[in-house]
Structures are given as structure tokens and as C-alpha cells.
Coordinates of N, CA and C in Angstrom, one line a residue:
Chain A
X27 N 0.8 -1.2 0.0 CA 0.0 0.0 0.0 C 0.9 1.2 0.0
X28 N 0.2 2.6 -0.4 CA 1.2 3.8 0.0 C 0.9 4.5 1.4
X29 N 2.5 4.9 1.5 CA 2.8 5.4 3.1 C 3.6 6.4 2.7
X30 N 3.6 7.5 3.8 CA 4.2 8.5 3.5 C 5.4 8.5 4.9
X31 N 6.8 8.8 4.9 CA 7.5 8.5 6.4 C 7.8 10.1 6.2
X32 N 8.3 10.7 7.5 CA 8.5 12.0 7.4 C 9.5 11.9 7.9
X33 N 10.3 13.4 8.3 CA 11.6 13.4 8.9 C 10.5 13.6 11.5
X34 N 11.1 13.0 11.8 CA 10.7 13.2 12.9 C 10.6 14.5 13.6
X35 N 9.8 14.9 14.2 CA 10.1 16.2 14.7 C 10.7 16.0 16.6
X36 N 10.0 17.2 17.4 CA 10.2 18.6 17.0 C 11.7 19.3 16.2
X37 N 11.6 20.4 15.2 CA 13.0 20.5 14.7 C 12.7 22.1 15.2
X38 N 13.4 22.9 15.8 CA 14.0 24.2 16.7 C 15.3 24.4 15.9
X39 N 14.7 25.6 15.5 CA 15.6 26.6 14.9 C 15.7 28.0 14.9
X40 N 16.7 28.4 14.5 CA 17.1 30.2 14.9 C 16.7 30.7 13.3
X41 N 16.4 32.1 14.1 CA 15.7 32.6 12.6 C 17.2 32.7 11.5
X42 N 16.5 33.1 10.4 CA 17.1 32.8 9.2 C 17.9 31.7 8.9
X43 N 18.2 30.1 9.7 CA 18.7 29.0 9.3 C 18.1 28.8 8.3
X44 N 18.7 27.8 7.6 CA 18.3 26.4 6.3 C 17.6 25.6 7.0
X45 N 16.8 25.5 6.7 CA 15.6 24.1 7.2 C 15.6 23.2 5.6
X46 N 15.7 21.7 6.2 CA 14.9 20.7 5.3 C 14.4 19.8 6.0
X47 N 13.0 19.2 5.9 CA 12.3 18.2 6.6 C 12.5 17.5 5.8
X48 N 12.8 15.9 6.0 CA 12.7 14.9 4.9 C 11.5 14.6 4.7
X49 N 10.7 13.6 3.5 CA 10.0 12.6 3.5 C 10.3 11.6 2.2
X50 N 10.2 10.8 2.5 CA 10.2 9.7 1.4 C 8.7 8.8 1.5
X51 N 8.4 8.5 0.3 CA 7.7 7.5 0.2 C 7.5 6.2 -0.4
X52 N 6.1 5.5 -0.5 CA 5.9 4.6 -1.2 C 4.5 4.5 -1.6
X53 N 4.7 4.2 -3.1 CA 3.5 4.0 -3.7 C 3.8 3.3 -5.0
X54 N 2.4 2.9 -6.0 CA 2.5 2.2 -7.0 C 2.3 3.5 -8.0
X55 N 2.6 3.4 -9.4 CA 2.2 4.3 -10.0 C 3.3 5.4 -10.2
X56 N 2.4 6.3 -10.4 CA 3.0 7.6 -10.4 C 2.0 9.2 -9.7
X57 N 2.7 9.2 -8.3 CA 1.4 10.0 -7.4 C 1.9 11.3 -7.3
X58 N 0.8 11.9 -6.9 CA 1.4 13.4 -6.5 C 1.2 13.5 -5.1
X59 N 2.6 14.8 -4.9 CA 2.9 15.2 -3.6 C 2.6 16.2 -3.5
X60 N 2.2 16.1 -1.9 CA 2.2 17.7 -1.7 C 2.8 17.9 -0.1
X61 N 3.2 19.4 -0.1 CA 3.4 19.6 1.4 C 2.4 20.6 1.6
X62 N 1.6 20.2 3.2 CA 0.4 21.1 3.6 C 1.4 21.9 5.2
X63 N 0.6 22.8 5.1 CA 1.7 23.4 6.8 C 0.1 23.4 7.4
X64 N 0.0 23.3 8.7 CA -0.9 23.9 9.8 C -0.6 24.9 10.6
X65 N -0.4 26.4 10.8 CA -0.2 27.1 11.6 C -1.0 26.8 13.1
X66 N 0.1 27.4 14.0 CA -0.9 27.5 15.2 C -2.5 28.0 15.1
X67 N -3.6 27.6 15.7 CA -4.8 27.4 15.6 C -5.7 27.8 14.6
X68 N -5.1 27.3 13.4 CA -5.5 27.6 11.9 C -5.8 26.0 11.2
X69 N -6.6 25.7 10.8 CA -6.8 24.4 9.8 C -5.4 23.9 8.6
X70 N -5.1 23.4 8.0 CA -4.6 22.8 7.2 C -4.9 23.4 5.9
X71 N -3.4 23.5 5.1 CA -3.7 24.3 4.0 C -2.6 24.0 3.1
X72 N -2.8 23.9 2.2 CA -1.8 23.5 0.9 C -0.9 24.6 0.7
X73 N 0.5 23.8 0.8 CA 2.0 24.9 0.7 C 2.3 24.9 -0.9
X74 N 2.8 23.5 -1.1 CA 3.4 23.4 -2.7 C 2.9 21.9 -2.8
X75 N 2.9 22.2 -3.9 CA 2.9 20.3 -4.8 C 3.9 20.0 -5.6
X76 N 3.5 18.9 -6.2 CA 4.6 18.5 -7.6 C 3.6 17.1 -8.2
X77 N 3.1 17.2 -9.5 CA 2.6 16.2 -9.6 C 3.4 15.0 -11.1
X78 N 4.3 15.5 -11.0 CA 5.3 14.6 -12.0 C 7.1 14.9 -11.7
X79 N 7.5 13.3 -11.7 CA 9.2 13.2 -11.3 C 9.4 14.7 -11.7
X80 N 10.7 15.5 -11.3 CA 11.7 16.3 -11.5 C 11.3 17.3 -11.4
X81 N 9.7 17.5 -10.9 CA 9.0 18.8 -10.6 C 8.9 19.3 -9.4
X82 N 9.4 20.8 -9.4 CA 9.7 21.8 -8.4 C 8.3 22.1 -8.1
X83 N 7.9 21.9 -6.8 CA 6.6 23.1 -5.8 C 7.8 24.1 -4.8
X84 N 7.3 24.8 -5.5 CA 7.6 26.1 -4.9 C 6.8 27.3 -4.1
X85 N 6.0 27.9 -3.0 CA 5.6 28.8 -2.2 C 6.4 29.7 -0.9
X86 N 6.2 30.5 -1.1 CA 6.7 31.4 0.2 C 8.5 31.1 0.4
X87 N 8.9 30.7 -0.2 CA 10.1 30.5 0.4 C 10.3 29.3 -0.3
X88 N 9.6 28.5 0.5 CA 9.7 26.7 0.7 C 9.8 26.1 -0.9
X89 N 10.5 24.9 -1.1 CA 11.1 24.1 -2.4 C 11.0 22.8 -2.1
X90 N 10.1 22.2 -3.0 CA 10.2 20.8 -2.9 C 10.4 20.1 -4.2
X91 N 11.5 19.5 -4.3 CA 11.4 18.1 -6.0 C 11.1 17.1 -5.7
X92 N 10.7 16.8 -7.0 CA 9.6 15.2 -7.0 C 10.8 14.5 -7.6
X93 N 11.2 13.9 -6.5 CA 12.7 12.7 -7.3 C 12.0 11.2 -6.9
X94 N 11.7 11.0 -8.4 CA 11.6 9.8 -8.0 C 12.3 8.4 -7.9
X95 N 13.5 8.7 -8.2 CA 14.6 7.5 -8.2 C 15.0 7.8 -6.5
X96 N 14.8 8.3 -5.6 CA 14.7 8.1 -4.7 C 13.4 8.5 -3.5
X97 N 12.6 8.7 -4.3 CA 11.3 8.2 -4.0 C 10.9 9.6 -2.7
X98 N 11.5 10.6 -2.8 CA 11.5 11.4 -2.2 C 11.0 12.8 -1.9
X99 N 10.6 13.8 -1.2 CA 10.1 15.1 -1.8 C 10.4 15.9 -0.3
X100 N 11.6 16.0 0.0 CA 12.0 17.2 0.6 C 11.8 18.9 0.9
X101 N 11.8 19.0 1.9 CA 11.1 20.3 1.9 C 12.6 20.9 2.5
X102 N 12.6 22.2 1.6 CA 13.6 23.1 2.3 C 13.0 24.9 2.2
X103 N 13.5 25.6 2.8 CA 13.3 27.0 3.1 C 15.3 27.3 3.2
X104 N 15.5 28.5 2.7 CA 17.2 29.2 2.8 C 17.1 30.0 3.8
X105 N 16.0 30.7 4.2 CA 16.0 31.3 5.5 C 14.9 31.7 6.3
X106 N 14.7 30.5 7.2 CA 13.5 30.7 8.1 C 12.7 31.7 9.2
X107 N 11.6 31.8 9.2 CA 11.2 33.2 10.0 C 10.1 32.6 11.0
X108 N 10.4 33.4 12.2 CA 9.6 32.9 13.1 C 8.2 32.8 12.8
X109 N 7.5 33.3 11.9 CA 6.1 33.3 11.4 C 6.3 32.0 10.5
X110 N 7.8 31.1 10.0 CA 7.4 29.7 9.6 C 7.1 28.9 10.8
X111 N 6.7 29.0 11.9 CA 6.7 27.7 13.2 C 5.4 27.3 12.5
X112 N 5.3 26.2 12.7 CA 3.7 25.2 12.7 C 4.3 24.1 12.0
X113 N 3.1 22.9 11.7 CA 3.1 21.4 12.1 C 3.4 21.2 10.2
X114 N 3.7 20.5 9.5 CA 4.0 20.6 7.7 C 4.3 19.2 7.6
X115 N 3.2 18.8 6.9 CA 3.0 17.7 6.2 C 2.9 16.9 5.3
X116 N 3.8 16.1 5.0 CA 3.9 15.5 3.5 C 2.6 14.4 3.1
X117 N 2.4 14.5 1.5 CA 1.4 13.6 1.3 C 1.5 13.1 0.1
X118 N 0.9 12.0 -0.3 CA 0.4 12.0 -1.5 C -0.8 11.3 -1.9
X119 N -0.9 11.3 -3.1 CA -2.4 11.7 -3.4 C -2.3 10.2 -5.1
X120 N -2.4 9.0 -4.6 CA -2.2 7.7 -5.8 C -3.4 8.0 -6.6
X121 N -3.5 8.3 -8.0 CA -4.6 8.4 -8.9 C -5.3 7.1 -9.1
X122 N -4.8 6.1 -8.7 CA -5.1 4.6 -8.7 C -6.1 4.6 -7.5
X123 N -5.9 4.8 -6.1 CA -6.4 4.7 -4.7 C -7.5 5.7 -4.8
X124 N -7.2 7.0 -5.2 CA -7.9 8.0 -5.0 C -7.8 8.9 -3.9
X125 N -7.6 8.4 -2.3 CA -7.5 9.5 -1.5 C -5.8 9.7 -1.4
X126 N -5.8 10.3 -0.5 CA -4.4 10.8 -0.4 C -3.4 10.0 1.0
X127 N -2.8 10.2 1.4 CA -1.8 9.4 2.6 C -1.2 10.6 2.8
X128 N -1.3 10.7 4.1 CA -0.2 11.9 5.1 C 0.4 11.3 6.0
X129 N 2.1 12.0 5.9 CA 2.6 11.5 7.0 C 2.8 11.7 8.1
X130 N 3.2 11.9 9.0 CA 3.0 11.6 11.0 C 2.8 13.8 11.0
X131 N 3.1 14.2 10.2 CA 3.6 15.7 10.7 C 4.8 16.2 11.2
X132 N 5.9 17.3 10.8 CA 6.7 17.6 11.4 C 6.7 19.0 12.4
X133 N 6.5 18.6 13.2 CA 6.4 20.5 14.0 C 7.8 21.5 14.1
X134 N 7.5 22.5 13.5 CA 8.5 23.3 13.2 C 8.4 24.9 14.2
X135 N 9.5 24.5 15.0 CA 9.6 25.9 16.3 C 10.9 26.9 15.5
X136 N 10.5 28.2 15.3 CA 11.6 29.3 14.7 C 12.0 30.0 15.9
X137 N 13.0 30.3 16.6 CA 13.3 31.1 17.5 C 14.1 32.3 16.8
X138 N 13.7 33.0 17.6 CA 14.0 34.9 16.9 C 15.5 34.8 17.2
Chain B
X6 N -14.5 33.2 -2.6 CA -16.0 31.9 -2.8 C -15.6 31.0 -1.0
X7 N -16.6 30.8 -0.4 CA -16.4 30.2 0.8 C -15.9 28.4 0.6
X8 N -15.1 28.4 2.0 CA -14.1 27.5 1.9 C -14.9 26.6 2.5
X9 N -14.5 25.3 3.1 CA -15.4 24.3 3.6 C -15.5 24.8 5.0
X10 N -17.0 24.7 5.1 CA -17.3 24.6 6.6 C -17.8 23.2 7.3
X11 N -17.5 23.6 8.5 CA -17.5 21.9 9.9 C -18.4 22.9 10.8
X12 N -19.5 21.9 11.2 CA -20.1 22.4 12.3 C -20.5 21.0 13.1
X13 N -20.4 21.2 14.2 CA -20.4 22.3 15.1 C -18.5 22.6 15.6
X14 N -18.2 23.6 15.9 CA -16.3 23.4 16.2 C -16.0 22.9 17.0
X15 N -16.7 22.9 18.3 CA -16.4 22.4 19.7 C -17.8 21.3 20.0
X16 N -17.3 19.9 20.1 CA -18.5 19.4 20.5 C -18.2 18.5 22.2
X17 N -18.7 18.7 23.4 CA -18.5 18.1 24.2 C -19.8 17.3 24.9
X18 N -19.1 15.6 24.8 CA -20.3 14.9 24.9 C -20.0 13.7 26.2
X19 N -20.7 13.2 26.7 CA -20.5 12.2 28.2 C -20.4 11.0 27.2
X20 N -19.6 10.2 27.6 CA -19.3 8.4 27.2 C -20.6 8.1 26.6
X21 N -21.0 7.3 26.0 CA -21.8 6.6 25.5 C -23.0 7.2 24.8
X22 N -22.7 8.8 25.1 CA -23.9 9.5 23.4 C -23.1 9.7 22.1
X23 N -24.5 9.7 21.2 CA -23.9 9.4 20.4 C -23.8 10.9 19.8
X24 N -23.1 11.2 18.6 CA -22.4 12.3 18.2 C -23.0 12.5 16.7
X25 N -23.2 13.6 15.8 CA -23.2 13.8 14.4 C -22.2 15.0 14.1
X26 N -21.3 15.1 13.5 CA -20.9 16.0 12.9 C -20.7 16.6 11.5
X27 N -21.1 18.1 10.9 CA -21.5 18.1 9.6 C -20.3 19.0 8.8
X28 N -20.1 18.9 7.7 CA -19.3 19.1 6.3 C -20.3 19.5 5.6
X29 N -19.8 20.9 5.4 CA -20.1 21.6 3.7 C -19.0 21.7 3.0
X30 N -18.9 20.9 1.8 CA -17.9 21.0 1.6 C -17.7 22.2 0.2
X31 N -17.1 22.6 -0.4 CA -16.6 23.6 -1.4 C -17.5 23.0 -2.7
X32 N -18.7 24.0 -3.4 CA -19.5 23.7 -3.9 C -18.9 23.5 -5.1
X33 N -19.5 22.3 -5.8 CA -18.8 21.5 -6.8 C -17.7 20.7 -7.1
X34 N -17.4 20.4 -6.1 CA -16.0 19.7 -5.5 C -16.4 18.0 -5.2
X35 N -16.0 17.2 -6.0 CA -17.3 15.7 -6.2 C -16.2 14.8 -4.8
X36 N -15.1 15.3 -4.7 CA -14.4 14.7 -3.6 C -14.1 15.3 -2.3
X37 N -14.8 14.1 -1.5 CA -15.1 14.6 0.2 C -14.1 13.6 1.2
X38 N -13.8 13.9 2.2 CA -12.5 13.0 2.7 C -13.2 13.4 4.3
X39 N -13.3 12.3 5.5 CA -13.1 12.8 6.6 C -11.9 12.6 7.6
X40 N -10.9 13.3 8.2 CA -10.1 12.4 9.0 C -10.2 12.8 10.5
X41 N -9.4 11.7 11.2 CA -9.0 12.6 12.4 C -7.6 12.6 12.9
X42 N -7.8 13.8 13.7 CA -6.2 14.5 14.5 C -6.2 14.5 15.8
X43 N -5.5 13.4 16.6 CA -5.7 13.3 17.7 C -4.5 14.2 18.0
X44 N -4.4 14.8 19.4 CA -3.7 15.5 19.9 C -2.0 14.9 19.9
X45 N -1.4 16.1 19.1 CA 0.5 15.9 18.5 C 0.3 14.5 18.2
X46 N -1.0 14.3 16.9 CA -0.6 13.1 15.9 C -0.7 13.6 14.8
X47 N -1.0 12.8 13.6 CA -0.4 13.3 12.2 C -1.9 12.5 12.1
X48 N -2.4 13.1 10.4 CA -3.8 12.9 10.2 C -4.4 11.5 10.0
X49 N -5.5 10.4 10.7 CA -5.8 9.5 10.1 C -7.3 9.8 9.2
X50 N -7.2 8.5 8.4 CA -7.8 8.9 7.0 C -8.9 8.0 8.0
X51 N -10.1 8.4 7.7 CA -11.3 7.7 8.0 C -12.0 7.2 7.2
X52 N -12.6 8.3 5.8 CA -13.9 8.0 4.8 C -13.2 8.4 3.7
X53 N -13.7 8.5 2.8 CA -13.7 8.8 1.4 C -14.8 8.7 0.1
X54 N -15.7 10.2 -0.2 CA -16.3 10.0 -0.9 C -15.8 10.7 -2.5
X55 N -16.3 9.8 -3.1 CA -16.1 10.1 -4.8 C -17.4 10.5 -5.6
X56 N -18.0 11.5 -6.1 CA -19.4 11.3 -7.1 C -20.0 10.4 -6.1
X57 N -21.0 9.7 -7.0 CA -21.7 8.7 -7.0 C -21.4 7.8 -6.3
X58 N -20.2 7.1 -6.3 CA -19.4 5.7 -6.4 C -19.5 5.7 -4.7
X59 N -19.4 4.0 -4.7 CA -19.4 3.9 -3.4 C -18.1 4.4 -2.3
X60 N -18.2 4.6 -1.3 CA -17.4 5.4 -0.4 C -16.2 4.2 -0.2
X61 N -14.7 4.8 0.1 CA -14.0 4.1 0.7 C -13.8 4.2 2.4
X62 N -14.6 3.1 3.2 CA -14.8 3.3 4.3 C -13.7 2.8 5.3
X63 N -12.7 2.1 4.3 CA -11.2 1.4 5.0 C -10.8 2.1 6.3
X64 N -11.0 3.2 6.5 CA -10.1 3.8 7.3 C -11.4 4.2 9.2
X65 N -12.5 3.7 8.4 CA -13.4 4.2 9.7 C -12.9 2.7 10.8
X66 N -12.5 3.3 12.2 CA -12.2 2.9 13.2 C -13.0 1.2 13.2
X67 N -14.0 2.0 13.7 CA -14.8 0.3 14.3 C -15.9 1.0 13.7
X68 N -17.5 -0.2 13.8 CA -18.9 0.1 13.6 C -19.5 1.1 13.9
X69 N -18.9 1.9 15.2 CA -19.5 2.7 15.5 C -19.2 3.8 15.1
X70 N -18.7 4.3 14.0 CA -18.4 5.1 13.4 C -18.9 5.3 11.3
X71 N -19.9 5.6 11.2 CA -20.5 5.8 10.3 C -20.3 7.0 9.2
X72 N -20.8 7.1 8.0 CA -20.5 8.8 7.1 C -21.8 8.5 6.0
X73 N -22.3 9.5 6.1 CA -22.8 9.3 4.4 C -22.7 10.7 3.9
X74 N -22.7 11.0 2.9 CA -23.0 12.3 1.9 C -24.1 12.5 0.7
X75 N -25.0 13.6 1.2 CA -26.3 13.4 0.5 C -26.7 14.2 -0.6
X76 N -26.7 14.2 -1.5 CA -26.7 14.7 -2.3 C -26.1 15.2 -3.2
X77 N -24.7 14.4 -3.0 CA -23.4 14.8 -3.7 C -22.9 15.5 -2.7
X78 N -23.5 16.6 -1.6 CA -22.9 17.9 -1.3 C -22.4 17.8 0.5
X79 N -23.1 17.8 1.3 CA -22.9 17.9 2.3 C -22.9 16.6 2.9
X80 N -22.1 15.9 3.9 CA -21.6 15.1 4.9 C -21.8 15.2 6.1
X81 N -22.3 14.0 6.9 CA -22.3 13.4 8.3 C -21.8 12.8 8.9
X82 N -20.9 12.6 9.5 CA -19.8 12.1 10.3 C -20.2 11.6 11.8
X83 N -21.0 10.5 11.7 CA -21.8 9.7 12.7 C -20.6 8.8 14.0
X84 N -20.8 9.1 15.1 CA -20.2 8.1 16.1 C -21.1 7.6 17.0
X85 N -21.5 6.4 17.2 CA -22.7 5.9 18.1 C -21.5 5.3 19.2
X86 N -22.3 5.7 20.7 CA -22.1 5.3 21.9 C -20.5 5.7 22.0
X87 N -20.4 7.2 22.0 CA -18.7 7.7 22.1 C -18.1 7.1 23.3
X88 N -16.8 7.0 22.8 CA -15.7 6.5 24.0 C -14.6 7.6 24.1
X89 N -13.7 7.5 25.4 CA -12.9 8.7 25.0 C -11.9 8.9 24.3
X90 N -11.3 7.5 23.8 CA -10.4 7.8 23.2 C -10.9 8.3 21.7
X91 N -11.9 8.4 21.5 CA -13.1 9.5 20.5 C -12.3 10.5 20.4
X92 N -11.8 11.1 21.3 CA -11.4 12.3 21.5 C -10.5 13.1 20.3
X93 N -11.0 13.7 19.6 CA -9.6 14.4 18.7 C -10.3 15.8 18.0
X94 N -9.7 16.3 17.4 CA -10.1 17.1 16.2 C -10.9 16.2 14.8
X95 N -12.0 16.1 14.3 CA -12.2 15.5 13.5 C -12.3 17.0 11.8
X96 N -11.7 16.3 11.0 CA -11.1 16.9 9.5 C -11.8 16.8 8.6
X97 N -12.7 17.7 8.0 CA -13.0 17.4 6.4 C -12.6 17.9 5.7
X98 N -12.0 17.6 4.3 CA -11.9 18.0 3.2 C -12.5 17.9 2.0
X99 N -12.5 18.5 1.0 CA -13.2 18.6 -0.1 C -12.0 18.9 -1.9
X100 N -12.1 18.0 -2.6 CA -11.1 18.6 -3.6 C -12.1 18.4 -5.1
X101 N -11.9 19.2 -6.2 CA -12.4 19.0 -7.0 C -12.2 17.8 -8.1
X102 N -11.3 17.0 -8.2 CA -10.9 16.2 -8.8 C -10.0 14.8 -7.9
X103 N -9.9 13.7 -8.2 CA -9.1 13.0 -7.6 C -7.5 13.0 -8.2
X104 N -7.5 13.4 -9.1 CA -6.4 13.5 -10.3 C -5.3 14.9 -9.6
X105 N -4.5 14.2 -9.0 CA -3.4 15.2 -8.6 C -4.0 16.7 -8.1
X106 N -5.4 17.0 -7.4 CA -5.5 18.3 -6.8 C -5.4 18.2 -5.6
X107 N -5.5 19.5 -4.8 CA -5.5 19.9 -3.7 C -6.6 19.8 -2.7
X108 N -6.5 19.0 -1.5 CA -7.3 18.9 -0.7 C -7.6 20.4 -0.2
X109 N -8.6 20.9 -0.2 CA -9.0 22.2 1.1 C -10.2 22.1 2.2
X110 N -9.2 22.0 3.3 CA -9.9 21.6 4.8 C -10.5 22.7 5.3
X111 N -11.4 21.7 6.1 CA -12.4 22.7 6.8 C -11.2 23.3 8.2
X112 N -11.9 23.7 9.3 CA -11.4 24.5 10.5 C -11.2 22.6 11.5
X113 N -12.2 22.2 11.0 CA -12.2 20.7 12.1 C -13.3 20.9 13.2
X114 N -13.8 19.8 14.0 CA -14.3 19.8 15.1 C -13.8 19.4 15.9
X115 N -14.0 19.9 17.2 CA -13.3 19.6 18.3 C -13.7 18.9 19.1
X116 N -13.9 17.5 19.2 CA -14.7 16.4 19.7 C -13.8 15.9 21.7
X117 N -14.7 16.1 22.2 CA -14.1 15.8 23.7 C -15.3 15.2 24.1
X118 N -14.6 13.5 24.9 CA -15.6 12.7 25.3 C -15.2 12.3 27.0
X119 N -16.4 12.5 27.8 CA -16.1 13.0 28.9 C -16.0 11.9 29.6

């Protein structure tokens, strides 16, 4: 079946660091990804996607590639801001299955 | 254009009543999804509706946890005889296509079983 693994959290960082959360997955096919963030007491909301190998999602900062020879879709930021803290989670979405698979969530703390 | 709404946000109920919670989801959007978010967990998938086609119910807990969607449009999110570990944020979403789009979630309910 497909699964989505993330990088573990909590990850605490000083403002303007490099952030990358891992995730890798598994699935049949060829699926699309996405990364969703949750800010503190706000719902769930779509950051970037990628829905074919070698494709860049890009928002606000944040960069994700769809590599699929390592089955992967990393999320990075060049310089983080305390207004990035909240929960960001990888997914994907098998056109075969139909719904989507998220993984555990990473919570992200920015210290000034 | 308004985003999906969950009502009621906060629902608090004693052990063993039973519960409904409702989804509107983003009008015209044939894909409806419910999950839940238990406190510092990551999302589980419960339902899944498509058009017409029958639901993927793989992910609903035990029996006592039911869904239907009427009319294409709006969703019920049924739990008979709640327990506490009930307890979480419950998630709807709505996307227009199953083909590589975007889930957009409601705010959630806030389900506490006493």
C-alpha cells in the first residue's frame, strides 16, 4: 500500500537558518505530492505540490522536488522566520487509490 | 468563494452518546474526505467519498463510526455510543478532482468525550 515516512520532529531553529524536513515514500504508480503546513490554531492548507518526477513546488520561500529515483520530496526554506513555526506535512495523493496518505507531521519551532 | 465549513467546532459529549458531525464542503468539488487529528498526531484517513461511487470506508475505526453524503454535497460524520479515546479534532476535506488536486480543509471539530 502507500505510506508517507517524514523526517521526525520537534526540529527548533534560529531565525534565518536552512531548514529541510525529509520525506520519502511509497507507492504504486506515479502519485502526487504535496506539502500542507498547519499554523498554530488555523486548519490545514496547501504549501506546494509536484505532480510529476523532476517537478519543483515552490511557495513562500519553501522548495520541494519530486525525485523519483529516490522516491523522495524534501522540503527546504534558505532562511527561516519565526512566522514559519507550525506542524507541515507530506502527502500523497495515488490516482489509482484516489484518496491521499499523510505523513505523522513535522512541528516546526523558529526562535528569533 | 467560501471555503469548507464543519459544524459544530467544539462538541463536548459524556461516554456513550452518540455524536453527528456536519461538512459543507466547497461547492462543486465531487471529492469529500473525513479524518481525524488526535492531539501531536499526524492525520488518520477515516472516509472517502467520490461522485456517486461507493465510499472508501477502509479507514473508519470500528462500527461505530459511520458517514454518508447526501446529495453529492454535504456530509455526516456519525459516532454511536462515544468512548474517550473518540477524543480528537475530526477533519473534512473537499477537492475538485481525484487526479493530482488539492485537498482544502475545513477548520475541524473539536470532539471531547467525557
Amino acid at each position: 500500500g502507500n505510506s508517507v515516512t517524514q523526517m521526525e520532529g520537534p526540529v527548533t531553529l534560529s531565525e534565518e537558518a536552512f531548514l529541510t524536513i525529509n520525506c520519502t515514500y511509497t507507492a504504486t504508480g506515479y502519485p502526487s505530492l504535496f506539502w500542507y503546513v498547519q499554523y498554530p490554531g488555523e486548519g490545514l492548507q496547501l504549501l506546494l505540490k509536484a505532480t510529476k518526477a523532476d517537478d519543483k513546488g515552490s511557495n513562500k520561500g519553501f522548495e520541494a522536488t519530486y525525485r523519483k529515483e529516490t522516491t523522495s520530496f524534501h522540503l527546504e526554506k534558505g532562511s527561516v522566520q519565526v512566522s514559519d513555526s507550525a506542524v507541515y506535512f507530506c502527502a500523497l495523493l495515488n490516482t489509482n487509490a484516489g484518496k491521499s496518505t499523510f505523513g505523522d507531521g513535522t512541528t516546526l519551532t523558529v526562535k528569533p | 468563494g467560501a471555503g469548507v465549513s464543519q459544524s459544530p467546532s467544539n462538541k463536548v459529549t459524556e461516554k456513550g452518546k452518540d455524536v453527528e458531525l456536519r461538512c459543507d464542503p466547497i461547492s462543486g468539488h465531487t471529492a469529500l474526505y473525513w479524518y481525524r487529528q488526535s492531539l501531536g498526531q499526524g492525520l488518520e484517513f477515516l472516509i472517502y467519498f467520490q461522485g456517486n461511487s461507493a465510499p472508501d470506508k477502509s479507514g473508519l475505526p470500528s462500527d461505530r463510526f459511520s458517514a454518508e453524503r447526501t446529495g453529492g454535497s454535504v456530509s455526516t460524520l456519525t459516532i454511536q455510543r462515544t468512548q474517550q479515546e473518540d477524543s480528537a479534532v475530526y477533519l473534512c476535506a473537499s477537492s475538485s478532482t481525484i487526479v493530482g488536486n488539492e485537498q482544502f480543509f475545513g477548520p475541524g471539530t473539536r470532539l471531547t468525550v467525557l
